[in-house]
């Protein structure tokens, strides 16, 4: 009998003004590891405006995948992008459903503070964020580290730690195949895993 492989699935939530470097590095590492990634636009169209005007198109809109349950949900930073995510009730509902099901919630740069803490989704968990944004929100306990893992919440400080953040997420999502994650890190000459 042929064994079926259960591939892991990750959603990347993007809204106009997102930090494209953070998103692209994350998507690249996930796909190199054979993790299925759905890039979801949290706007009305799949065509998105990025922080530095790089043309990027999502795979689907969040509305099309609202009822899908993923193994992890990732959000990049970007000042306007995180404002747009935080103000979108569909995004918050999507995150709450994944939190309730103990799925990984992965926030890079300002999304830790401006999406999770701003909407009281951290529930006192440890996290990191960029730009001193932790001072604006009372939810969560800020850790001045590059990457912080607290249960199913994984946060990273910003663009400069994108690879470390992506590989940390990968090690948790693929906890049954750490060797594959380590091999891929060595393959791209990333030595901080």
Short mmCIF file of N, CA and C in Angstrom, two decimals:
data_model
loop_
_atom_site.label_atom_id
_atom_site.label_comp_id
_atom_site.label_asym_id
_atom_site.label_seq_id
_atom_site.Cartn_x
_atom_site.Cartn_y
_atom_site.Cartn_z
N UNK A 1 0.83 -1.17 0.00
CA UNK A 1 0.00 0.00 0.00
C UNK A 1 0.89 1.25 0.00
N UNK A 2 0.53 2.20 -0.86
CA UNK A 2 1.32 3.43 -0.97
C UNK A 2 0.98 4.38 0.19
N UNK A 3 2.04 4.87 0.82
CA UNK A 3 1.86 5.79 1.94
C UNK A 3 1.64 7.21 1.41
N UNK A 4 0.59 7.86 1.90
CA UNK A 4 0.36 9.25 1.50
C UNK A 4 1.12 10.19 2.43
N UNK A 5 1.70 11.19 1.82
CA UNK A 5 2.46 12.18 2.58
C UNK A 5 1.53 13.34 2.90
N UNK A 6 1.45 13.69 4.18
CA UNK A 6 0.63 14.83 4.59
C UNK A 6 1.49 16.08 4.59
N UNK A 7 1.31 16.89 3.57
CA UNK A 7 2.09 18.12 3.48
C UNK A 7 1.54 19.17 4.43
N UNK A 8 2.44 19.94 4.98
CA UNK A 8 2.06 21.03 5.87
C UNK A 8 1.61 22.22 5.02
N UNK A 9 0.72 23.01 5.61
CA UNK A 9 0.17 24.17 4.89
C UNK A 9 0.34 25.43 5.73
N UNK A 10 0.81 26.48 5.07
CA UNK A 10 1.02 27.76 5.74
C UNK A 10 0.31 28.86 4.94
N UNK A 11 -0.36 29.75 5.66
CA UNK A 11 -0.97 30.93 5.05
C UNK A 11 -0.09 32.14 5.35
N UNK A 12 0.15 32.96 4.35
CA UNK A 12 0.87 34.22 4.53
C UNK A 12 -0.14 35.33 4.25
N UNK A 13 -0.42 36.15 5.28
CA UNK A 13 -1.41 37.21 5.16
C UNK A 13 -0.74 38.51 4.76
N UNK A 14 -1.16 39.05 3.61
CA UNK A 14 -0.59 40.30 3.10
C UNK A 14 -1.68 41.34 2.91
N UNK A 15 -1.34 42.58 3.26
CA UNK A 15 -2.23 43.71 3.00
C UNK A 15 -1.40 44.83 2.41
N UNK A 16 -2.04 45.73 1.69
CA UNK A 16 -1.33 46.83 1.04
C UNK A 16 -0.38 47.51 2.03
N UNK A 17 0.89 47.69 1.60
CA UNK A 17 1.90 48.32 2.43
C UNK A 17 2.78 47.34 3.18
N UNK A 18 2.64 46.03 2.88
CA UNK A 18 3.46 45.03 3.60
C UNK A 18 4.92 45.12 3.19
N UNK A 19 5.80 44.66 4.08
CA UNK A 19 7.25 44.63 3.85
C UNK A 19 7.56 43.42 2.98
N UNK A 20 7.82 43.66 1.70
CA UNK A 20 7.94 42.56 0.74
C UNK A 20 9.14 41.66 0.98
N UNK A 21 10.25 42.21 1.46
CA UNK A 21 11.43 41.39 1.72
C UNK A 21 11.14 40.32 2.75
N UNK A 22 10.44 40.69 3.82
CA UNK A 22 10.10 39.73 4.88
C UNK A 22 9.19 38.64 4.34
N UNK A 23 8.22 39.03 3.53
CA UNK A 23 7.27 38.05 2.98
C UNK A 23 7.96 37.09 2.02
N UNK A 24 8.77 37.63 1.10
CA UNK A 24 9.38 36.80 0.06
C UNK A 24 10.38 35.81 0.65
N UNK A 25 11.21 36.24 1.60
CA UNK A 25 12.16 35.32 2.23
C UNK A 25 11.40 34.18 2.90
N UNK A 26 10.36 34.51 3.64
CA UNK A 26 9.58 33.48 4.34
C UNK A 26 8.96 32.49 3.36
N UNK A 27 8.31 33.01 2.33
CA UNK A 27 7.66 32.15 1.34
C UNK A 27 8.70 31.25 0.66
N UNK A 28 9.83 31.81 0.30
CA UNK A 28 10.90 31.06 -0.35
C UNK A 28 11.36 29.88 0.51
N UNK A 29 11.65 30.14 1.79
CA UNK A 29 12.14 29.07 2.67
C UNK A 29 11.08 28.00 2.86
N UNK A 30 9.83 28.39 3.05
CA UNK A 30 8.76 27.40 3.22
C UNK A 30 8.65 26.51 1.98
N UNK A 31 8.66 27.12 0.82
CA UNK A 31 8.49 26.34 -0.42
C UNK A 31 9.69 25.47 -0.72
N UNK A 32 10.89 25.90 -0.35
CA UNK A 32 12.08 25.05 -0.50
C UNK A 32 11.94 23.78 0.34
N UNK A 33 11.20 23.89 1.43
CA UNK A 33 11.02 22.75 2.35
C UNK A 33 9.76 21.96 2.04
N UNK A 34 9.18 22.20 0.86
CA UNK A 34 7.98 21.49 0.41
C UNK A 34 6.77 21.74 1.32
N UNK A 35 6.75 22.89 1.96
CA UNK A 35 5.58 23.30 2.73
C UNK A 35 4.68 24.06 1.76
N UNK A 36 3.42 23.67 1.70
CA UNK A 36 2.48 24.36 0.81
C UNK A 36 2.16 25.73 1.39
N UNK A 37 2.36 26.76 0.58
CA UNK A 37 2.11 28.13 1.02
C UNK A 37 0.99 28.74 0.18
N UNK A 38 -0.01 29.26 0.86
CA UNK A 38 -1.03 30.07 0.21
C UNK A 38 -0.76 31.52 0.60
N UNK A 39 -0.45 32.34 -0.39
CA UNK A 39 -0.24 33.76 -0.15
C UNK A 39 -1.62 34.41 -0.30
N UNK A 40 -2.11 34.97 0.81
CA UNK A 40 -3.48 35.48 0.85
C UNK A 40 -3.51 37.00 0.95
N UNK A 41 -4.17 37.62 -0.01
CA UNK A 41 -4.38 39.06 0.03
C UNK A 41 -5.54 39.35 0.96
N UNK A 42 -5.31 40.26 1.89
CA UNK A 42 -6.37 40.66 2.82
C UNK A 42 -7.06 41.93 2.31
N UNK A 43 -6.91 42.16 1.03
CA UNK A 43 -7.57 43.27 0.34
C UNK A 43 -8.65 42.67 -0.57
N UNK A 44 -9.28 43.49 -1.37
CA UNK A 44 -10.35 42.99 -2.24
C UNK A 44 -9.82 42.29 -3.50
N UNK A 45 -8.56 42.56 -3.84
CA UNK A 45 -7.97 41.98 -5.04
C UNK A 45 -6.67 41.26 -4.68
N UNK A 46 -6.19 40.39 -5.56
CA UNK A 46 -4.93 39.70 -5.31
C UNK A 46 -3.72 40.57 -5.66
N UNK A 47 -3.93 41.67 -6.36
CA UNK A 47 -2.83 42.59 -6.68
C UNK A 47 -2.61 43.50 -5.49
N UNK A 48 -1.36 43.52 -5.01
CA UNK A 48 -1.06 44.25 -3.78
C UNK A 48 -0.06 45.36 -3.99
N UNK A 49 -0.17 46.40 -3.16
CA UNK A 49 0.82 47.46 -3.12
C UNK A 49 1.77 47.14 -1.97
N UNK A 50 3.06 47.12 -2.24
CA UNK A 50 4.03 46.78 -1.20
C UNK A 50 4.69 48.05 -0.65
N UNK A 51 5.41 47.87 0.44
CA UNK A 51 6.08 48.98 1.12
C UNK A 51 7.04 49.71 0.19
N UNK A 52 7.80 48.94 -0.60
CA UNK A 52 8.77 49.55 -1.49
C UNK A 52 8.42 49.38 -2.96
N UNK A 53 7.14 49.26 -3.25
CA UNK A 53 6.58 49.29 -4.60
C UNK A 53 7.05 48.16 -5.52
N UNK A 54 7.36 46.99 -4.93
CA UNK A 54 7.66 45.81 -5.74
C UNK A 54 6.32 45.18 -6.12
N UNK A 55 6.17 44.79 -7.35
CA UNK A 55 4.89 44.22 -7.79
C UNK A 55 4.78 42.77 -7.30
N UNK A 56 3.80 42.52 -6.48
CA UNK A 56 3.56 41.18 -5.95
C UNK A 56 2.07 40.90 -5.99
N UNK A 57 1.76 39.70 -6.45
CA UNK A 57 0.37 39.27 -6.53
C UNK A 57 0.18 38.05 -5.63
N UNK A 58 -0.89 38.05 -4.86
CA UNK A 58 -1.20 36.92 -3.98
C UNK A 58 -1.81 35.77 -4.78
N UNK A 59 -1.85 34.60 -4.16
CA UNK A 59 -2.47 33.43 -4.79
C UNK A 59 -3.99 33.51 -4.75
N UNK A 60 -4.50 34.00 -3.62
CA UNK A 60 -5.94 34.08 -3.37
C UNK A 60 -6.22 35.30 -2.51
N UNK A 61 -7.49 35.63 -2.38
CA UNK A 61 -7.88 36.60 -1.35
C UNK A 61 -8.18 35.81 -0.08
N UNK A 62 -8.07 36.47 1.05
CA UNK A 62 -8.40 35.83 2.32
C UNK A 62 -9.85 35.36 2.31
N UNK A 63 -10.72 36.14 1.70
CA UNK A 63 -12.14 35.77 1.64
C UNK A 63 -12.33 34.39 1.00
N UNK A 64 -11.49 34.07 0.00
CA UNK A 64 -11.61 32.77 -0.68
C UNK A 64 -11.15 31.61 0.20
N UNK A 65 -10.29 31.88 1.17
CA UNK A 65 -9.70 30.82 2.00
C UNK A 65 -10.06 30.97 3.48
N UNK A 66 -11.04 31.80 3.78
CA UNK A 66 -11.40 32.11 5.16
C UNK A 66 -11.70 30.86 6.00
N UNK A 67 -12.26 29.83 5.38
CA UNK A 67 -12.65 28.63 6.14
C UNK A 67 -11.60 27.53 6.15
N UNK A 68 -10.45 27.75 5.53
CA UNK A 68 -9.38 26.76 5.49
C UNK A 68 -8.58 26.85 6.79
N UNK A 69 -8.22 25.70 7.34
CA UNK A 69 -7.39 25.66 8.54
C UNK A 69 -5.97 25.29 8.13
N UNK A 70 -5.01 26.15 8.46
CA UNK A 70 -3.61 25.95 8.10
C UNK A 70 -2.82 25.49 9.32
N UNK A 71 -1.63 24.94 9.08
CA UNK A 71 -0.74 24.55 10.18
C UNK A 71 -0.09 25.77 10.82
N UNK A 72 0.07 26.83 10.03
CA UNK A 72 0.67 28.07 10.53
C UNK A 72 0.14 29.24 9.72
N UNK A 73 0.12 30.41 10.37
CA UNK A 73 -0.28 31.66 9.72
C UNK A 73 0.85 32.65 9.95
N UNK A 74 1.35 33.26 8.88
CA UNK A 74 2.45 34.23 8.99
C UNK A 74 2.00 35.60 8.53
N UNK A 75 2.51 36.63 9.21
CA UNK A 75 2.27 38.02 8.83
C UNK A 75 3.59 38.77 8.83
N UNK A 76 3.94 39.43 7.71
CA UNK A 76 5.13 40.28 7.72
C UNK A 76 4.80 41.65 8.31
N UNK A 77 5.83 42.48 8.44
CA UNK A 77 5.62 43.84 8.92
C UNK A 77 5.35 44.79 7.78
N UNK A 78 5.72 46.04 8.01
CA UNK A 78 5.41 47.13 7.08
C UNK A 78 4.38 48.01 7.76
N UNK A 79 4.69 49.29 8.01
CA UNK A 79 3.80 50.15 8.80
C UNK A 79 2.35 50.17 8.30
N UNK A 80 2.17 50.46 7.03
CA UNK A 80 0.81 50.51 6.48
C UNK A 80 0.20 49.11 6.39
N UNK A 81 1.04 48.13 6.03
CA UNK A 81 0.55 46.76 5.90
C UNK A 81 -0.03 46.23 7.19
N UNK A 82 0.67 46.45 8.30
CA UNK A 82 0.17 45.94 9.58
C UNK A 82 -1.04 46.74 10.05
N UNK A 83 -1.11 48.03 9.72
CA UNK A 83 -2.32 48.79 10.03
C UNK A 83 -3.52 48.19 9.29
N UNK A 84 -3.31 47.85 8.02
CA UNK A 84 -4.39 47.27 7.22
C UNK A 84 -4.80 45.90 7.73
N UNK A 85 -3.83 45.08 8.15
CA UNK A 85 -4.17 43.77 8.72
C UNK A 85 -4.97 43.94 10.01
N UNK A 86 -4.48 44.81 10.88
CA UNK A 86 -5.08 45.00 12.20
C UNK A 86 -6.51 45.52 12.13
N UNK A 87 -6.79 46.32 11.13
CA UNK A 87 -8.13 46.93 10.99
C UNK A 87 -9.13 46.02 10.28
N UNK A 88 -8.68 44.86 9.82
CA UNK A 88 -9.52 43.96 9.04
C UNK A 88 -10.11 42.88 9.95
N UNK A 89 -11.41 42.93 10.18
CA UNK A 89 -12.05 41.97 11.10
C UNK A 89 -11.94 40.54 10.58
N UNK A 90 -11.87 40.35 9.28
CA UNK A 90 -11.72 39.01 8.72
C UNK A 90 -10.35 38.42 9.11
N UNK A 91 -9.31 39.27 9.13
CA UNK A 91 -7.98 38.84 9.54
C UNK A 91 -8.01 38.41 11.01
N UNK A 92 -8.61 39.22 11.86
CA UNK A 92 -8.66 38.91 13.29
C UNK A 92 -9.44 37.62 13.53
N UNK A 93 -10.57 37.45 12.86
CA UNK A 93 -11.34 36.21 13.00
C UNK A 93 -10.53 35.00 12.55
N UNK A 94 -9.80 35.14 11.45
CA UNK A 94 -8.96 34.07 10.91
C UNK A 94 -7.88 33.70 11.93
N UNK A 95 -7.24 34.70 12.51
CA UNK A 95 -6.20 34.45 13.52
C UNK A 95 -6.78 33.79 14.77
N UNK A 96 -7.91 34.28 15.25
CA UNK A 96 -8.54 33.71 16.45
C UNK A 96 -8.87 32.24 16.23
N UNK A 97 -9.40 31.91 15.06
CA UNK A 97 -9.74 30.51 14.77
C UNK A 97 -8.50 29.63 14.81
N UNK A 98 -7.39 30.13 14.27
CA UNK A 98 -6.14 29.37 14.28
C UNK A 98 -5.53 29.29 15.68
N UNK A 99 -5.66 30.35 16.45
CA UNK A 99 -5.19 30.33 17.84
C UNK A 99 -5.98 29.29 18.63
N UNK A 100 -7.28 29.30 18.45
CA UNK A 100 -8.16 28.34 19.16
C UNK A 100 -7.84 26.89 18.82
N UNK A 101 -7.29 26.65 17.63
CA UNK A 101 -6.96 25.29 17.20
C UNK A 101 -5.48 24.96 17.42
N UNK A 102 -4.77 25.81 18.18
CA UNK A 102 -3.34 25.61 18.50
C UNK A 102 -2.46 25.50 17.26
N UNK A 103 -2.74 26.32 16.27
CA UNK A 103 -1.90 26.40 15.08
C UNK A 103 -0.83 27.47 15.33
N UNK A 104 0.26 27.42 14.58
CA UNK A 104 1.34 28.38 14.77
C UNK A 104 0.93 29.76 14.25
N UNK A 105 1.17 30.76 15.06
CA UNK A 105 0.92 32.16 14.71
C UNK A 105 2.29 32.83 14.64
N UNK A 106 2.67 33.28 13.44
CA UNK A 106 4.04 33.72 13.17
C UNK A 106 4.04 35.17 12.72
N UNK A 107 4.56 36.04 13.58
CA UNK A 107 4.51 37.48 13.33
C UNK A 107 5.91 38.04 13.21
N UNK A 108 6.19 38.69 12.10
CA UNK A 108 7.51 39.29 11.87
C UNK A 108 7.38 40.80 11.93
N UNK A 109 8.38 41.44 12.52
CA UNK A 109 8.50 42.89 12.61
C UNK A 109 7.30 43.49 13.34
N UNK A 110 6.70 44.51 12.78
CA UNK A 110 5.64 45.24 13.48
C UNK A 110 4.35 44.46 13.65
N UNK A 111 4.17 43.35 12.94
CA UNK A 111 2.90 42.61 13.06
C UNK A 111 2.70 42.01 14.45
N UNK A 112 3.80 41.71 15.16
CA UNK A 112 3.66 41.20 16.52
C UNK A 112 2.94 42.17 17.42
N UNK A 113 3.33 43.44 17.33
CA UNK A 113 2.71 44.47 18.16
C UNK A 113 1.41 44.98 17.54
N UNK A 114 1.48 45.37 16.26
CA UNK A 114 0.37 46.10 15.66
C UNK A 114 -0.81 45.23 15.23
N UNK A 115 -0.60 43.93 15.16
CA UNK A 115 -1.73 43.04 14.85
C UNK A 115 -2.08 42.21 16.08
N UNK A 116 -1.10 41.48 16.63
CA UNK A 116 -1.40 40.59 17.76
C UNK A 116 -1.64 41.35 19.06
N UNK A 117 -0.67 42.15 19.51
CA UNK A 117 -0.84 42.87 20.78
C UNK A 117 -1.98 43.88 20.70
N UNK A 118 -2.09 44.57 19.57
CA UNK A 118 -3.13 45.59 19.42
C UNK A 118 -4.54 45.00 19.54
N UNK A 119 -4.69 43.74 19.18
CA UNK A 119 -6.00 43.08 19.23
C UNK A 119 -6.11 42.09 20.39
N UNK A 120 -5.19 42.21 21.36
CA UNK A 120 -5.19 41.37 22.57
C UNK A 120 -5.21 39.88 22.24
N UNK A 121 -4.42 39.49 21.24
CA UNK A 121 -4.35 38.09 20.83
C UNK A 121 -3.18 37.35 21.47
N UNK A 122 -2.27 38.07 22.11
CA UNK A 122 -1.10 37.43 22.73
C UNK A 122 -1.44 36.79 24.08
N UNK A 123 -2.43 37.34 24.75
CA UNK A 123 -2.82 36.83 26.08
C UNK A 123 -1.62 36.67 27.01
N UNK A 124 -0.77 37.70 27.06
CA UNK A 124 0.37 37.70 27.97
C UNK A 124 1.59 36.93 27.52
N UNK A 125 1.53 36.33 26.34
CA UNK A 125 2.68 35.54 25.86
C UNK A 125 3.89 36.43 25.59
N UNK A 126 5.06 35.81 25.60
CA UNK A 126 6.30 36.49 25.23
C UNK A 126 6.33 36.69 23.72
N UNK A 127 6.86 37.84 23.29
CA UNK A 127 6.99 38.11 21.86
C UNK A 127 8.05 39.17 21.64
N UNK A 128 8.44 39.34 20.37
CA UNK A 128 9.31 40.45 20.01
C UNK A 128 8.68 41.19 18.85
N UNK A 129 9.13 42.40 18.65
CA UNK A 129 8.63 43.25 17.58
C UNK A 129 9.67 44.32 17.30
N UNK A 130 9.50 45.03 16.21
CA UNK A 130 10.48 46.05 15.86
C UNK A 130 10.04 47.46 16.23
N UNK A 131 11.00 48.36 16.24
CA UNK A 131 10.72 49.78 16.33
C UNK A 131 10.16 50.32 17.63
N UNK A 132 10.33 49.59 18.73
CA UNK A 132 9.81 50.08 20.00
C UNK A 132 8.29 50.06 20.10
N UNK A 133 7.65 49.34 19.19
CA UNK A 133 6.18 49.32 19.15
C UNK A 133 5.56 48.67 20.37
N UNK A 134 6.33 47.83 21.07
CA UNK A 134 5.79 47.16 22.25
C UNK A 134 5.32 48.16 23.32
N UNK A 135 5.88 49.37 23.28
CA UNK A 135 5.52 50.39 24.28
C UNK A 135 4.11 50.92 24.08
N UNK A 136 3.54 50.70 22.91
CA UNK A 136 2.21 51.22 22.59
C UNK A 136 1.07 50.29 23.00
N UNK A 137 1.41 49.05 23.37
CA UNK A 137 0.37 48.05 23.64
C UNK A 137 0.66 47.32 24.95
N UNK A 138 -0.39 47.04 25.71
CA UNK A 138 -0.18 46.40 27.01
C UNK A 138 -0.21 44.87 26.93
N UNK A 139 -0.77 44.30 25.86
CA UNK A 139 -0.86 42.84 25.76
C UNK A 139 0.51 42.25 25.41
N UNK A 140 0.83 41.12 26.02
CA UNK A 140 2.07 40.43 25.72
C UNK A 140 3.23 40.94 26.56
N UNK A 141 4.29 40.12 26.62
CA UNK A 141 5.51 40.47 27.33
C UNK A 141 6.64 40.56 26.32
N UNK A 142 7.14 41.77 26.11
CA UNK A 142 8.18 41.99 25.11
C UNK A 142 9.51 41.40 25.56
N UNK A 143 10.18 40.69 24.63
CA UNK A 143 11.53 40.16 24.83
C UNK A 143 12.43 40.81 23.78
N UNK A 144 13.52 41.40 24.21
CA UNK A 144 14.43 42.07 23.27
C UNK A 144 15.37 41.03 22.65
N UNK A 145 14.80 40.20 21.79
CA UNK A 145 15.54 39.13 21.11
C UNK A 145 15.19 39.14 19.63
N UNK A 146 16.03 38.48 18.83
CA UNK A 146 15.77 38.42 17.39
C UNK A 146 14.51 37.62 17.08
N UNK A 147 14.40 36.44 17.70
CA UNK A 147 13.25 35.57 17.49
C UNK A 147 12.81 35.05 18.84
N UNK A 148 11.51 35.04 19.07
CA UNK A 148 10.94 34.55 20.34
C UNK A 148 9.89 33.49 20.02
N UNK A 149 9.99 32.37 20.72
CA UNK A 149 9.00 31.30 20.60
C UNK A 149 8.33 31.14 21.96
N UNK A 150 7.01 31.24 21.98
CA UNK A 150 6.24 31.01 23.19
C UNK A 150 5.04 30.14 22.81
N UNK A 151 5.17 28.85 23.06
CA UNK A 151 4.12 27.93 22.64
C UNK A 151 3.99 27.92 21.14
N UNK A 152 2.79 28.19 20.65
CA UNK A 152 2.53 28.21 19.21
C UNK A 152 2.69 29.60 18.60
N UNK A 153 3.23 30.53 19.36
CA UNK A 153 3.47 31.89 18.86
C UNK A 153 4.96 32.06 18.58
N UNK A 154 5.29 32.47 17.35
CA UNK A 154 6.68 32.70 16.95
C UNK A 154 6.75 34.12 16.39
N UNK A 155 7.64 34.92 16.95
CA UNK A 155 7.77 36.30 16.48
C UNK A 155 9.22 36.63 16.19
N UNK A 156 9.42 37.54 15.24
CA UNK A 156 10.75 37.97 14.86
C UNK A 156 10.80 39.49 14.81
N UNK A 157 11.99 40.04 15.02
CA UNK A 157 12.16 41.48 15.18
C UNK A 157 12.00 42.29 13.89
N UNK A 158 12.50 41.78 12.77
CA UNK A 158 12.40 42.56 11.54
C UNK A 158 13.11 41.92 10.37
N UNK A 159 13.25 42.67 9.30
CA UNK A 159 13.79 42.15 8.04
C UNK A 159 15.13 41.45 8.22
N UNK A 160 16.00 41.98 9.05
CA UNK A 160 17.34 41.42 9.24
C UNK A 160 17.36 40.03 9.83
N UNK A 161 16.26 39.60 10.43
CA UNK A 161 16.21 38.25 11.01
C UNK A 161 15.23 37.36 10.23
N UNK A 162 14.93 37.74 9.01
CA UNK A 162 13.95 36.99 8.21
C UNK A 162 14.31 35.53 8.02
N UNK A 163 15.60 35.24 7.78
CA UNK A 163 16.00 33.85 7.59
C UNK A 163 15.91 33.07 8.90
N UNK A 164 16.40 33.65 9.98
CA UNK A 164 16.34 32.99 11.28
C UNK A 164 14.88 32.73 11.68
N UNK A 165 14.04 33.71 11.44
CA UNK A 165 12.61 33.58 11.72
C UNK A 165 12.00 32.45 10.89
N UNK A 166 12.26 32.45 9.59
CA UNK A 166 11.68 31.44 8.70
C UNK A 166 12.13 30.03 9.07
N UNK A 167 13.42 29.87 9.38
CA UNK A 167 13.91 28.54 9.76
C UNK A 167 13.39 28.12 11.14
N UNK A 168 13.17 29.07 12.03
CA UNK A 168 12.57 28.73 13.33
C UNK A 168 11.15 28.22 13.12
N UNK A 169 10.39 28.91 12.30
CA UNK A 169 9.03 28.45 11.99
C UNK A 169 9.09 27.06 11.36
N UNK A 170 9.99 26.88 10.40
CA UNK A 170 10.10 25.59 9.70
C UNK A 170 10.42 24.45 10.67
N UNK A 171 11.32 24.70 11.63
CA UNK A 171 11.67 23.65 12.60
C UNK A 171 10.46 23.24 13.45
N UNK A 172 9.55 24.16 13.69
CA UNK A 172 8.35 23.81 14.46
C UNK A 172 7.30 23.13 13.58
N UNK A 173 7.08 23.68 12.41
CA UNK A 173 6.09 23.09 11.50
C UNK A 173 6.53 21.70 11.05
N UNK A 174 7.83 21.52 10.81
CA UNK A 174 8.37 20.23 10.36
C UNK A 174 9.13 19.55 11.51
N UNK A 175 8.57 19.57 12.69
CA UNK A 175 9.26 19.01 13.86
C UNK A 175 9.56 17.52 13.71
N UNK A 176 8.86 16.86 12.81
CA UNK A 176 9.13 15.43 12.56
C UNK A 176 10.22 15.21 11.51
N UNK A 177 10.79 16.31 10.98
CA UNK A 177 11.83 16.19 9.95
C UNK A 177 12.83 17.34 10.05
N UNK A 178 13.41 17.50 11.24
CA UNK A 178 14.38 18.58 11.48
C UNK A 178 15.58 18.45 10.54
N UNK A 179 15.95 17.21 10.20
CA UNK A 179 17.10 17.00 9.31
C UNK A 179 16.90 17.71 7.98
N UNK A 180 15.68 17.69 7.46
CA UNK A 180 15.39 18.36 6.19
C UNK A 180 15.59 19.87 6.33
N UNK A 181 15.15 20.43 7.46
CA UNK A 181 15.29 21.86 7.71
C UNK A 181 16.77 22.22 7.81
N UNK A 182 17.51 21.42 8.56
CA UNK A 182 18.95 21.69 8.73
C UNK A 182 19.69 21.56 7.40
N UNK A 183 19.32 20.56 6.60
CA UNK A 183 19.96 20.40 5.29
C UNK A 183 19.72 21.63 4.42
N UNK A 184 18.49 22.14 4.42
CA UNK A 184 18.17 23.30 3.58
C UNK A 184 18.92 24.54 4.07
N UNK A 185 19.07 24.70 5.37
CA UNK A 185 19.83 25.83 5.91
C UNK A 185 21.28 25.76 5.43
N UNK A 186 21.88 24.58 5.49
CA UNK A 186 23.26 24.41 5.02
C UNK A 186 23.34 24.63 3.52
N UNK A 187 22.33 24.18 2.80
CA UNK A 187 22.30 24.28 1.34
C UNK A 187 22.35 25.74 0.89
N UNK A 188 21.74 26.65 1.65
CA UNK A 188 21.76 28.07 1.26
C UNK A 188 22.79 28.86 2.05
N UNK A 189 23.65 28.13 2.78
CA UNK A 189 24.75 28.75 3.55
C UNK A 189 24.25 29.62 4.69
N UNK A 190 23.12 29.22 5.27
CA UNK A 190 22.62 29.90 6.46
C UNK A 190 23.07 29.11 7.67
N UNK A 191 23.86 29.73 8.54
CA UNK A 191 24.49 28.96 9.62
C UNK A 191 24.03 29.36 11.01
N UNK A 192 22.88 29.97 11.14
CA UNK A 192 22.42 30.39 12.47
C UNK A 192 21.28 29.54 12.99
N UNK A 193 21.06 28.38 12.42
CA UNK A 193 19.91 27.57 12.81
C UNK A 193 20.19 26.79 14.11
#
